[in-house]
Tab-separated table of C-alpha atoms in Angstrom:
chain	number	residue	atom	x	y	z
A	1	UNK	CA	80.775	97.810	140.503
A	2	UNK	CA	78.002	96.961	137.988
A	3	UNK	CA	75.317	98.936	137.216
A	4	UNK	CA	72.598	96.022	137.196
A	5	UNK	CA	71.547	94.321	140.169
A	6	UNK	CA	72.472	90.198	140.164
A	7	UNK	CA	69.543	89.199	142.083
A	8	UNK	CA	67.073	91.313	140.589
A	9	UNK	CA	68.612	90.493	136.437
A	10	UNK	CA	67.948	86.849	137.320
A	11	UNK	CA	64.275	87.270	139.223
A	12	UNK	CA	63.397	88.591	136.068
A	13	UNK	CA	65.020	86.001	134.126
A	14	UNK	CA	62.935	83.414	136.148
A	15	UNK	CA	66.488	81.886	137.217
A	16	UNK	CA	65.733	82.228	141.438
A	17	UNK	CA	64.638	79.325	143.038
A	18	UNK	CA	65.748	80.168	146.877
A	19	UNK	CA	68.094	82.888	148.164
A	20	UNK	CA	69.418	82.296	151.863
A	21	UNK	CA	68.668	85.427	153.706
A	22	UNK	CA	71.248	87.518	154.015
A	23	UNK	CA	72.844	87.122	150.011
A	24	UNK	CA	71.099	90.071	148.939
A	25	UNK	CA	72.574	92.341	151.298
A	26	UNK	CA	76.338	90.779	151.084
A	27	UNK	CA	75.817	90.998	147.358
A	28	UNK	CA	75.182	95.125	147.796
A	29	UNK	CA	77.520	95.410	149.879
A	30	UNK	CA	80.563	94.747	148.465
A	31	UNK	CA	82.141	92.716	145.430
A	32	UNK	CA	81.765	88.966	145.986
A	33	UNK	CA	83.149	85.849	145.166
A	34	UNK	CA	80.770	82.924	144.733
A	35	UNK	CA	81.196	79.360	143.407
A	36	UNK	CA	79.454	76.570	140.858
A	37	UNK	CA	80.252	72.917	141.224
A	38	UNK	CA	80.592	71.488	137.324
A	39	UNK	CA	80.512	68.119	137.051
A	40	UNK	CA	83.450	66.819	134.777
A	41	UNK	CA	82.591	63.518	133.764
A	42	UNK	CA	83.043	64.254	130.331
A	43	UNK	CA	85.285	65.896	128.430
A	44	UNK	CA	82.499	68.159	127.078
A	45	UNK	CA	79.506	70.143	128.871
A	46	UNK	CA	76.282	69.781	127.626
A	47	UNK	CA	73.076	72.148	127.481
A	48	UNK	CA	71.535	71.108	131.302
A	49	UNK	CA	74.734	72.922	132.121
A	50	UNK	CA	74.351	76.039	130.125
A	51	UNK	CA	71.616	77.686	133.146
A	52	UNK	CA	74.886	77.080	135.984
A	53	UNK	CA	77.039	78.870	133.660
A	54	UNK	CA	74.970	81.779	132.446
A	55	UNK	CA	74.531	82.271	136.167
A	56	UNK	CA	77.807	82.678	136.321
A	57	UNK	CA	78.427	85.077	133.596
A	58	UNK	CA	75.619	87.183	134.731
A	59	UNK	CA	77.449	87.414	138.356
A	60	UNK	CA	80.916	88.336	136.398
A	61	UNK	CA	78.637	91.360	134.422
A	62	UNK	CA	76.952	92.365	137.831
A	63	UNK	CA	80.728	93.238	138.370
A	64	UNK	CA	81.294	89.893	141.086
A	65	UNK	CA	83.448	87.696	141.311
A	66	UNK	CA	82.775	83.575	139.298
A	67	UNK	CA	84.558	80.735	140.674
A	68	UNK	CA	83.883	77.715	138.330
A	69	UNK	CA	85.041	74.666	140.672
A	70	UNK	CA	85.719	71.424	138.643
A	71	UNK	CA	84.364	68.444	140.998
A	72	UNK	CA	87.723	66.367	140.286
A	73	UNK	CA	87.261	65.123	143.636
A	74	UNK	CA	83.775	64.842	144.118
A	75	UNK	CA	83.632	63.490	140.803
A	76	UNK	CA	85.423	60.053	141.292
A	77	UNK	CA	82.509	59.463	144.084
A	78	UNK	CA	79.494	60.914	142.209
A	79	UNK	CA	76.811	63.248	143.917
A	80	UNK	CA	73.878	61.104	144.975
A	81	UNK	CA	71.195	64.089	144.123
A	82	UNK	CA	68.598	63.098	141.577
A	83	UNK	CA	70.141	60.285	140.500
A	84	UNK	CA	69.186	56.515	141.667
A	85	UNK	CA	72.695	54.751	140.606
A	86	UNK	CA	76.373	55.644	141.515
A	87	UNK	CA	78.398	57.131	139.064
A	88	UNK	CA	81.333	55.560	136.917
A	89	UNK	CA	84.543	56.916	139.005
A	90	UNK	CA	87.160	58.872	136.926
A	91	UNK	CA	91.269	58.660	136.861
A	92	UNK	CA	93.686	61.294	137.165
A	93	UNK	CA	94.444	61.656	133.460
A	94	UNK	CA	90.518	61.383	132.341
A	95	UNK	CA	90.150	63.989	134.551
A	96	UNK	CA	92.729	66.632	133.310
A	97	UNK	CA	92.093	66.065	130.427
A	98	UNK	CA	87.569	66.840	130.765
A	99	UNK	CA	88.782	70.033	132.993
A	100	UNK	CA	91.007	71.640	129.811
A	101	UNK	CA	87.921	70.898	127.420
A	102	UNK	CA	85.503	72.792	130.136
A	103	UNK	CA	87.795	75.158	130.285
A	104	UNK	CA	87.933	76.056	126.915
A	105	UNK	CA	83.965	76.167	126.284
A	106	UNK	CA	83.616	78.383	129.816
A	107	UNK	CA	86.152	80.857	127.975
A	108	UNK	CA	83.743	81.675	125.755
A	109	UNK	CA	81.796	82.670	127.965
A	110	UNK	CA	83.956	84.139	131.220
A	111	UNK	CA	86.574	86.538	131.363
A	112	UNK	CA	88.979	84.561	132.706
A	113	UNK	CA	92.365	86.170	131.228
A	114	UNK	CA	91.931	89.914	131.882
A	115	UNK	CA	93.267	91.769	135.340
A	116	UNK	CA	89.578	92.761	136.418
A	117	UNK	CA	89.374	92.131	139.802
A	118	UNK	CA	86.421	90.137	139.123
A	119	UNK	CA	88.376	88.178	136.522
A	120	UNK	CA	86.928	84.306	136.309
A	121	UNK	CA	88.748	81.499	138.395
A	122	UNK	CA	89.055	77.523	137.584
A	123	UNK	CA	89.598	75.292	140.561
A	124	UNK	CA	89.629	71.552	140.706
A	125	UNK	CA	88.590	70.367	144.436
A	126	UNK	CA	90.833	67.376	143.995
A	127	UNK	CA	93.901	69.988	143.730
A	128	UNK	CA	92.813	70.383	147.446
A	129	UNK	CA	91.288	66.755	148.451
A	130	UNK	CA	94.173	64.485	147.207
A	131	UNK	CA	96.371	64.989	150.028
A	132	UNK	CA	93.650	64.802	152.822
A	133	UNK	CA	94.347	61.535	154.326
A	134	UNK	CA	91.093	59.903	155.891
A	135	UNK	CA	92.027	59.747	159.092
A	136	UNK	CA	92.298	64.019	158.781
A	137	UNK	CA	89.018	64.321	157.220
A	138	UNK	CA	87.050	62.261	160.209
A	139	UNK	CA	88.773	64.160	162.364
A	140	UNK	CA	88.721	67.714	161.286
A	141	UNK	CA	85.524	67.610	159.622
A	142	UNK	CA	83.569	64.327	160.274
A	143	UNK	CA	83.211	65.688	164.032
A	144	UNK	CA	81.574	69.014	162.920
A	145	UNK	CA	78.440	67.485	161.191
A	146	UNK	CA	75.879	64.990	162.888
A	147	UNK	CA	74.907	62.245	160.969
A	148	UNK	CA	71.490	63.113	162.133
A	149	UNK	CA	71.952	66.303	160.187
A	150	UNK	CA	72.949	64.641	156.611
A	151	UNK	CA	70.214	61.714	157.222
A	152	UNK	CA	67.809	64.616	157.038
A	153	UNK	CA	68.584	66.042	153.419
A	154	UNK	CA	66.129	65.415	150.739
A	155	UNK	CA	69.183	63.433	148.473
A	156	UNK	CA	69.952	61.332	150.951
A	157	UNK	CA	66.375	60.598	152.399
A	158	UNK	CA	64.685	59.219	149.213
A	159	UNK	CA	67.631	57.019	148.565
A	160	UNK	CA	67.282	55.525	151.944
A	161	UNK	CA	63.786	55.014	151.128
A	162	UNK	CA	64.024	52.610	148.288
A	163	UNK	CA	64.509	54.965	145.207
A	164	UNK	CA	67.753	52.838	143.510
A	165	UNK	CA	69.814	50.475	145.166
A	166	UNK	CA	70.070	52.012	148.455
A	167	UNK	CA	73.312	54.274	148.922
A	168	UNK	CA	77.104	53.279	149.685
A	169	UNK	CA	79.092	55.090	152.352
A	170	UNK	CA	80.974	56.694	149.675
A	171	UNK	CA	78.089	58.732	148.480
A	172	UNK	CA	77.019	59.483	151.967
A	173	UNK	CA	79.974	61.098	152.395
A	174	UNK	CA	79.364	63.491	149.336
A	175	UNK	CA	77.811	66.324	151.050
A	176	UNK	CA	80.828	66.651	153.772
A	177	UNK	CA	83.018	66.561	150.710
A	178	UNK	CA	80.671	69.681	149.042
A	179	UNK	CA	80.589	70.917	152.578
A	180	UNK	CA	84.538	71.313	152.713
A	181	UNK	CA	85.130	72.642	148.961
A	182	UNK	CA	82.822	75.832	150.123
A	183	UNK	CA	84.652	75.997	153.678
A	184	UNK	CA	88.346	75.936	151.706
A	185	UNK	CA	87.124	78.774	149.036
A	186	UNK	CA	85.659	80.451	152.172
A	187	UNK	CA	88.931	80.447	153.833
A	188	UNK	CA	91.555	80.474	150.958
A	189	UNK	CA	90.084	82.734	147.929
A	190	UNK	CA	87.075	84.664	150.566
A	191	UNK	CA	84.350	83.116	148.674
A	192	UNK	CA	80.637	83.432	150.264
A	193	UNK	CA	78.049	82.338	148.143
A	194	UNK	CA	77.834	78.943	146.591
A	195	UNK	CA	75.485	78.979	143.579
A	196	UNK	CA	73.516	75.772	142.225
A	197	UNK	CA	70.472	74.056	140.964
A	198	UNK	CA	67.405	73.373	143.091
A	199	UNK	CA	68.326	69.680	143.801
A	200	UNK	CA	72.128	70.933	145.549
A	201	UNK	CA	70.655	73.138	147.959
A	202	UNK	CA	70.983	70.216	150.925
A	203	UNK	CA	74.612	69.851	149.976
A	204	UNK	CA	75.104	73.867	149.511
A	205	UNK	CA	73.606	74.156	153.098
A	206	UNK	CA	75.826	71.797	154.614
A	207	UNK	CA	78.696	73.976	153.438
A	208	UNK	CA	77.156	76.756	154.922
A	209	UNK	CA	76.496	75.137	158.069
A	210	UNK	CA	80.353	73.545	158.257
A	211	UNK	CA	81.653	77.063	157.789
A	212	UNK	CA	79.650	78.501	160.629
A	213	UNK	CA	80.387	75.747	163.073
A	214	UNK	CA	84.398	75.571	161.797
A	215	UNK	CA	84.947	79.153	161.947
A	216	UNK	CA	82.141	80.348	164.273
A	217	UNK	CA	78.381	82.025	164.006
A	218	UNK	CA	80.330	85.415	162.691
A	219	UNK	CA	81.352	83.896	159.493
A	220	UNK	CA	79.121	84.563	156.804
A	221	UNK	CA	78.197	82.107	153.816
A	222	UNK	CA	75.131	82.241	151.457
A	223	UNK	CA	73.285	79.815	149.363
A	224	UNK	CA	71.539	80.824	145.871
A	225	UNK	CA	70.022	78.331	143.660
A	226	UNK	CA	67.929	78.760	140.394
A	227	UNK	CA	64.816	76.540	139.270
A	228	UNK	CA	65.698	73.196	137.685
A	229	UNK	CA	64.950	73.651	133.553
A	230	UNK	CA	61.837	71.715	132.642
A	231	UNK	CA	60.215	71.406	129.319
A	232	UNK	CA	56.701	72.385	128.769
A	233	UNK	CA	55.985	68.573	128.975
A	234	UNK	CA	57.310	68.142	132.030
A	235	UNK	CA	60.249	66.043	131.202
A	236	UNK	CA	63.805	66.892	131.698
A	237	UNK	CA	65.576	69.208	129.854
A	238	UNK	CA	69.096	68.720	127.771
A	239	UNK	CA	69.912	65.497	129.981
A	240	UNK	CA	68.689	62.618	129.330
A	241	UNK	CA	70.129	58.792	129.491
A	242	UNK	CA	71.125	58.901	125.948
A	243	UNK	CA	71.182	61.653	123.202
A	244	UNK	CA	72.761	64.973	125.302
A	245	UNK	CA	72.690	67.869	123.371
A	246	UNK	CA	76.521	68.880	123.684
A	247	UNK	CA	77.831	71.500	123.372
A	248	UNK	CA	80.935	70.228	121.721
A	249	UNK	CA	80.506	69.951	117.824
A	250	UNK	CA	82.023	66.636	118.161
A	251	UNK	CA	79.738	65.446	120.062
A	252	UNK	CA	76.740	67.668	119.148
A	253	UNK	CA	77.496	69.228	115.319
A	254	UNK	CA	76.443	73.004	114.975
A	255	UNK	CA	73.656	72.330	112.999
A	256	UNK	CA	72.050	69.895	115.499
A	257	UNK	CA	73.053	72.060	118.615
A	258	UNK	CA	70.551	74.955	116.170
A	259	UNK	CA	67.922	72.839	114.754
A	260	UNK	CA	67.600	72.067	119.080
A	261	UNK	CA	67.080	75.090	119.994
A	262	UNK	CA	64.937	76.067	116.470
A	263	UNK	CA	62.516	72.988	117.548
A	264	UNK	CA	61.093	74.137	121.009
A	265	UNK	CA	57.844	74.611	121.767
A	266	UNK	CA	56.605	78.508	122.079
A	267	UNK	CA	55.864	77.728	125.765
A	268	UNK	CA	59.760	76.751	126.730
A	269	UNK	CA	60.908	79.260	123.530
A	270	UNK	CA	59.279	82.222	126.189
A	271	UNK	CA	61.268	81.112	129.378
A	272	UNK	CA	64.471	79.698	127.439
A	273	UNK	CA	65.356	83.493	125.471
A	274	UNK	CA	65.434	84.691	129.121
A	275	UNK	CA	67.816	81.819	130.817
A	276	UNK	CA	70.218	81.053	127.660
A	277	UNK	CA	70.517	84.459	126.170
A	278	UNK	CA	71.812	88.073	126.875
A	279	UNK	CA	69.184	89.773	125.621
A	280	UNK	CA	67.648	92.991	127.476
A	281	UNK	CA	64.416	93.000	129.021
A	282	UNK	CA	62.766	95.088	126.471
A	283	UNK	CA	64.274	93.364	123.703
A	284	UNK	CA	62.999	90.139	124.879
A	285	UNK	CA	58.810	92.112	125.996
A	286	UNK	CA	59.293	92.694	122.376
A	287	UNK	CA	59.672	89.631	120.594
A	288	UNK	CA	57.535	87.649	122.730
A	289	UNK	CA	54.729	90.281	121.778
A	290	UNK	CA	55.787	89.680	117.655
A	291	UNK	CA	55.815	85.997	118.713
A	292	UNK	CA	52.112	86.424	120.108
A	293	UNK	CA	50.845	88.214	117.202
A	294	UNK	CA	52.434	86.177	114.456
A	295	UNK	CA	53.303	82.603	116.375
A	296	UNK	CA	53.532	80.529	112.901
A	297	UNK	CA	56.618	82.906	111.768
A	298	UNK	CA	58.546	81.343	115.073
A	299	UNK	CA	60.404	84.638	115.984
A	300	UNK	CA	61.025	83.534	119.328
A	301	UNK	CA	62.818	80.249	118.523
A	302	UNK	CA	64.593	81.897	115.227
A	303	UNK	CA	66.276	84.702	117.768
A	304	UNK	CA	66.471	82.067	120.427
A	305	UNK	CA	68.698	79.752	118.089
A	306	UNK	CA	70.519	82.350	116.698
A	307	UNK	CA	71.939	84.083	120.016
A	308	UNK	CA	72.584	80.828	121.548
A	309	UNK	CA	74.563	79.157	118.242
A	310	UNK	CA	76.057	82.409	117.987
A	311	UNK	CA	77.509	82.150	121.439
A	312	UNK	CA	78.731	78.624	122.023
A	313	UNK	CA	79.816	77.891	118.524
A	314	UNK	CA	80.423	81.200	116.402
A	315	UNK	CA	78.310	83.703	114.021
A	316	UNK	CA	80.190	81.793	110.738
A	317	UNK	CA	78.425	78.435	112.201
A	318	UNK	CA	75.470	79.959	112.920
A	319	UNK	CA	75.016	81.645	109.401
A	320	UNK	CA	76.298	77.976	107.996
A	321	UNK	CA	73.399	76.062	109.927
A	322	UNK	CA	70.719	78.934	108.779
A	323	UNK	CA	71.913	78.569	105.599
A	324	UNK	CA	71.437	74.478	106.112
A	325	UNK	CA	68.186	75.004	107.415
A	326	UNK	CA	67.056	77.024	104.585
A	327	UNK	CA	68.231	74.590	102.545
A	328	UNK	CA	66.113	71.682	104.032
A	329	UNK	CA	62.786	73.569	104.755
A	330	UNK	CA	63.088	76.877	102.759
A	331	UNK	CA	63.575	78.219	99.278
A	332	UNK	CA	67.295	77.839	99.602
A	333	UNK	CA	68.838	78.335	96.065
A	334	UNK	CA	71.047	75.582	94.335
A	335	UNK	CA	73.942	78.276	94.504
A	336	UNK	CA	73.317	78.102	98.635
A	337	UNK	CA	73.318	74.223	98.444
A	338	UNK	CA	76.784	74.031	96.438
A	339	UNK	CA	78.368	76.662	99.131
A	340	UNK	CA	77.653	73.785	101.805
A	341	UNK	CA	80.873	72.336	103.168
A	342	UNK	CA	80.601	68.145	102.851
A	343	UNK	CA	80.301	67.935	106.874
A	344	UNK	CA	77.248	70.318	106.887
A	345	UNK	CA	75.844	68.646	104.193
A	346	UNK	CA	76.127	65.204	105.402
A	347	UNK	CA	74.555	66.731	108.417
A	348	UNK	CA	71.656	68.633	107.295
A	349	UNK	CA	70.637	65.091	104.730
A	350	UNK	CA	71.802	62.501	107.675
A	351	UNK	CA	69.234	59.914	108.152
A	352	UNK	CA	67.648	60.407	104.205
A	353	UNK	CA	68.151	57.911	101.965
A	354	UNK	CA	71.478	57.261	99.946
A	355	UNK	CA	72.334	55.313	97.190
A	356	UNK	CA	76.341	54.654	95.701
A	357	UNK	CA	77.073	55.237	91.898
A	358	UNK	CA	80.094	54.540	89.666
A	359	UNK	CA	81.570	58.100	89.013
A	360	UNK	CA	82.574	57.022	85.319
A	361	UNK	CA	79.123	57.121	84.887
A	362	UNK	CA	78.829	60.491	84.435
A	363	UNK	CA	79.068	62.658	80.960
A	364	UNK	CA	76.177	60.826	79.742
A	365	UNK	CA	74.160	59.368	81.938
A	366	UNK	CA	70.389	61.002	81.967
A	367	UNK	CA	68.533	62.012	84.696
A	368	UNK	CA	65.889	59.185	83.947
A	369	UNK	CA	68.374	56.421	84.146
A	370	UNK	CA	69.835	57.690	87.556
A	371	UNK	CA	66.579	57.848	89.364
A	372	UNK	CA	64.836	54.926	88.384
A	373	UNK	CA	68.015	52.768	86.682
A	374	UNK	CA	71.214	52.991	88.794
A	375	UNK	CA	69.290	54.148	92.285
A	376	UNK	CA	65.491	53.010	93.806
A	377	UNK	CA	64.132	56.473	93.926
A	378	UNK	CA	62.021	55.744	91.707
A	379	UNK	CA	60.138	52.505	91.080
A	380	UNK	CA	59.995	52.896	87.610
A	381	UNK	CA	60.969	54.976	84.717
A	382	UNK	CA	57.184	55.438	83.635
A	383	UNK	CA	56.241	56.982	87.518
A	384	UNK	CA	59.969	59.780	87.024
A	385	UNK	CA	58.762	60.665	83.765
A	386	UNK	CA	55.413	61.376	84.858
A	387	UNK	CA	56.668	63.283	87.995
A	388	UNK	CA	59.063	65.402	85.743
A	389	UNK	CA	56.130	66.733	83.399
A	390	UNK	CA	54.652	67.782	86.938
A	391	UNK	CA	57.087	69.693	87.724
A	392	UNK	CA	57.535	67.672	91.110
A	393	UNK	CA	61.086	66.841	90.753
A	394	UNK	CA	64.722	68.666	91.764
A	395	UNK	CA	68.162	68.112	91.079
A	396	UNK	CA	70.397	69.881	93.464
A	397	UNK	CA	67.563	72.476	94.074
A	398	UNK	CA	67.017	72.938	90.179
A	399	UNK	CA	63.704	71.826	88.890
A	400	UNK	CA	64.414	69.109	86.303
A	401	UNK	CA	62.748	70.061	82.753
A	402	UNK	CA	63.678	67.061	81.050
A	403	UNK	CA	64.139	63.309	81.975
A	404	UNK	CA	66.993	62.780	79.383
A	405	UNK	CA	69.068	65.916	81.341
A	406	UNK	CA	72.619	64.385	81.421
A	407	UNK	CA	74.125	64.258	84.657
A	408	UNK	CA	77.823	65.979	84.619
A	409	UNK	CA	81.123	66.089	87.284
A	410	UNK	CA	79.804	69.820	87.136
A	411	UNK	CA	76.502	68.615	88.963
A	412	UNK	CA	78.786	67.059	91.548
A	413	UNK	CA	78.184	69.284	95.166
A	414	UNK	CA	81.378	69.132	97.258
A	415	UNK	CA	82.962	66.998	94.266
A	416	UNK	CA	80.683	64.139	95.068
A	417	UNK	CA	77.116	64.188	96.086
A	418	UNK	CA	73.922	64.766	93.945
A	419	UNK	CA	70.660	66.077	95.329
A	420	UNK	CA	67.128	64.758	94.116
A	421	UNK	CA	64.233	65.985	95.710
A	422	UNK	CA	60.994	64.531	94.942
A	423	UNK	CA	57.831	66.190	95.770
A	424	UNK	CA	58.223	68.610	98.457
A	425	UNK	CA	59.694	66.743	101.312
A	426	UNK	CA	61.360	63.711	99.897
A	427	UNK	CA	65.313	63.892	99.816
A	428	UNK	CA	67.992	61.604	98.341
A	429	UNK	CA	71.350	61.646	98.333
A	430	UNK	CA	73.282	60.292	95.610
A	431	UNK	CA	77.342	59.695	96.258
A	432	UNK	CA	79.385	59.281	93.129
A	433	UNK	CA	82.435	57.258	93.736
């Protein structure tokens, strides 16, 4: 076993929100296999996920046992918690397909290869639910929960009381289906803990309760759940209705996923280095004391970004968005801007103007006639000129000295773009075709 204690690494993390009595001491006493339901809806996991899954890999370091289950099942019905629609349902192949792209990004993170016997697990529940006919589910499980009991859950309360558009049997069914995954783990792979948000603990207690009344008051199952992530604001965090922060860089790109975590407010930076990151206790004391003492240098969100890029991505695409960043809001040098691959590039500048030129332009076309002739960044030639004697103007990161500069192929960054920068904040990117 472990060293460090689970429950008391994430009390200290701030990542407890209730612990059923009796956890603590089944965690002590022995190694232990415990569960998280992942939704797979998509063929990528996004950041509101990242907490379940860091629980997770803390409980693999505490030397236990991480079952990641896959909702396959539960996720052609949709789990009526929080939420005030139904879910689109999924198909077979969509949903092979989102479980081998979880898998991969949950490999980064779990060991789920080696022989350690507390070596990670992937389950789908609908490797276990698609041969349960109906008519066996009413009867072997339907009979052990009162409907009195599942009226009384939080979930399934404030839908019945007008939040949405009521709630169809299907969904009602949702926590027996929960209910059953823990109660098969319990009796197939000796799993006792189910681990979740806030907002699962009805459905994680229903599991607890079918186990005791399936298999009788001496079997033992546990419910832990950690705090649902807020942002200083109150809002939500990494989930909203549109605009997930991925944590696929198809979906999300690397330099996004950083500039995310670069951008959050010192409040959230204080509680997110201690949910999203590895980092030691002291480690952390410190830099939220050199945050405190110099907030404007941002050391909090700079090590925040860093470890969490590093992580889910890689150190080479963390260095490349740092390197981006610089580039955009620091005295990156025009070498640093012509080491930028074209997808980082168009990345870093998306969303600043752009303006298309004729590539057999080039040799001798100057400076002056590219701003203010060819492109609009300038209204007129009289207002570039007057900009350039200020000193106010940059071409790919190089101050231009004169207005009648040609513009060369060698200017070219990635074989096609130009750079101009006027004033300090002003960007435009120029594609030569």
């Amino acid at each position: 076993m472990a060293t460090k204690n689970f429950i008391e690494e994430l009390e200290w993390r701030g990542m407890i929100h209730t612990i059923m009595p009796g956890a603590k001491e089944q965690l002590e006493k022995e190694l232990t296999t415990a569960y998280l339901g992942i939704d797979p809806t998509a063929d990528s996991l996004h950041i509101g996920h990242l907490v379940g899954v860091m629980i997770l890999k803390h409980f693999q370091m505490c030397g236990h046992r991480p079952l990641a289950l896959i909702g396959g099942a539960t996720g052609m019905i949709g789990d009526p918690s929080g939420k005030s629609q139904e879910r689109n349902l999924l198909d077979e192949k969509t949903l092979r397909h989102n479980q081998e792209a979880i898998r991969e990004q949950l490999a980064k993170l779990l060991d789920f290869d080696s022989d350690a016997p507390n070596a990670a697990r992937l389950v789908n529940n609908y490797d276990w639910m698609k041969e349960f006919s109906f008519l066996d589910f009413a009867r072997d499980i339907g009979k052990c929960i009162t409907v009195n009991y599942m009226m009384a859950k939080d979930s399934v309360k404030k839908r019945f009381n007008g939040e949405g558009d009521g709630m169809s049997f299907t969904e009602f069914t949702y926590q027996l289906l929960q209910g059953y995954d823990f109660l098969h783990l319990y009796q197939t792979m000796n799993c006792k803990i189910q681990l979740g948000g806030a907002d699962q603990w009805g459905n994680i207690t229903t599991g607890t309760e079918l186990i005791r009344r399936k298999l009788g008051s001496e079997a033992e199952a546990f419910a832990i759940t950690c705090p649902l992530i807020t942002k200083a604001d109150g809002t939500k965090f990494g989930k909203t209705e549109s605009g997930n922060v991925w944590l696929s860089p198809r979906y999300t790109s690397p330099y996004k996923f950083y500039q995310f975590w670069l951008n959050v407010s010192d409040e959230d930076a204080k509680r997110y280095i201690k949910i999203f990151t590895l980092l030691d206790r002291e480690t952390i004391d410190n830099l939220i004391k050199e945050h405190e003492e110099a907030p404007h240098m941002r050391a909090l969100q700079k090590r925040l970004a860093e470890e969490i890029t590093t992580m889910i991505h890689s150190r080479e695409e963390y260095e490349k968005a740092l390197a981006a960043s610089q580039i955009l809001f620091g005295g990156a040098t025009s070498e640093a801007l012509k080491g930028l691959d074209e997808q980082t590039l168009l990345q870093v500048f998306e969303g600043v103007p752009q303006f298309r030129i004729d590539r057999s332009a080039l040799g001798e076309l100057p400076f002056i006639e590219l701003a203010a002739g060819l492109t609009q960044i300038f209204p007129s030639k009289g207002e570039c000129r007057k900009m350039v004697q200020g000193g106010g103007v940059s071409l790919n990161k190089e101050k231009v000295a004169d207005q009648q500069r040609p513009i060369t192929e060698e200017d070219l960054i990635a074989g096609k773009y130009l750079l101009v920068q006027r004033g300090k904040k002003n960007y435009y990117l120029v594609i030569a075709e």
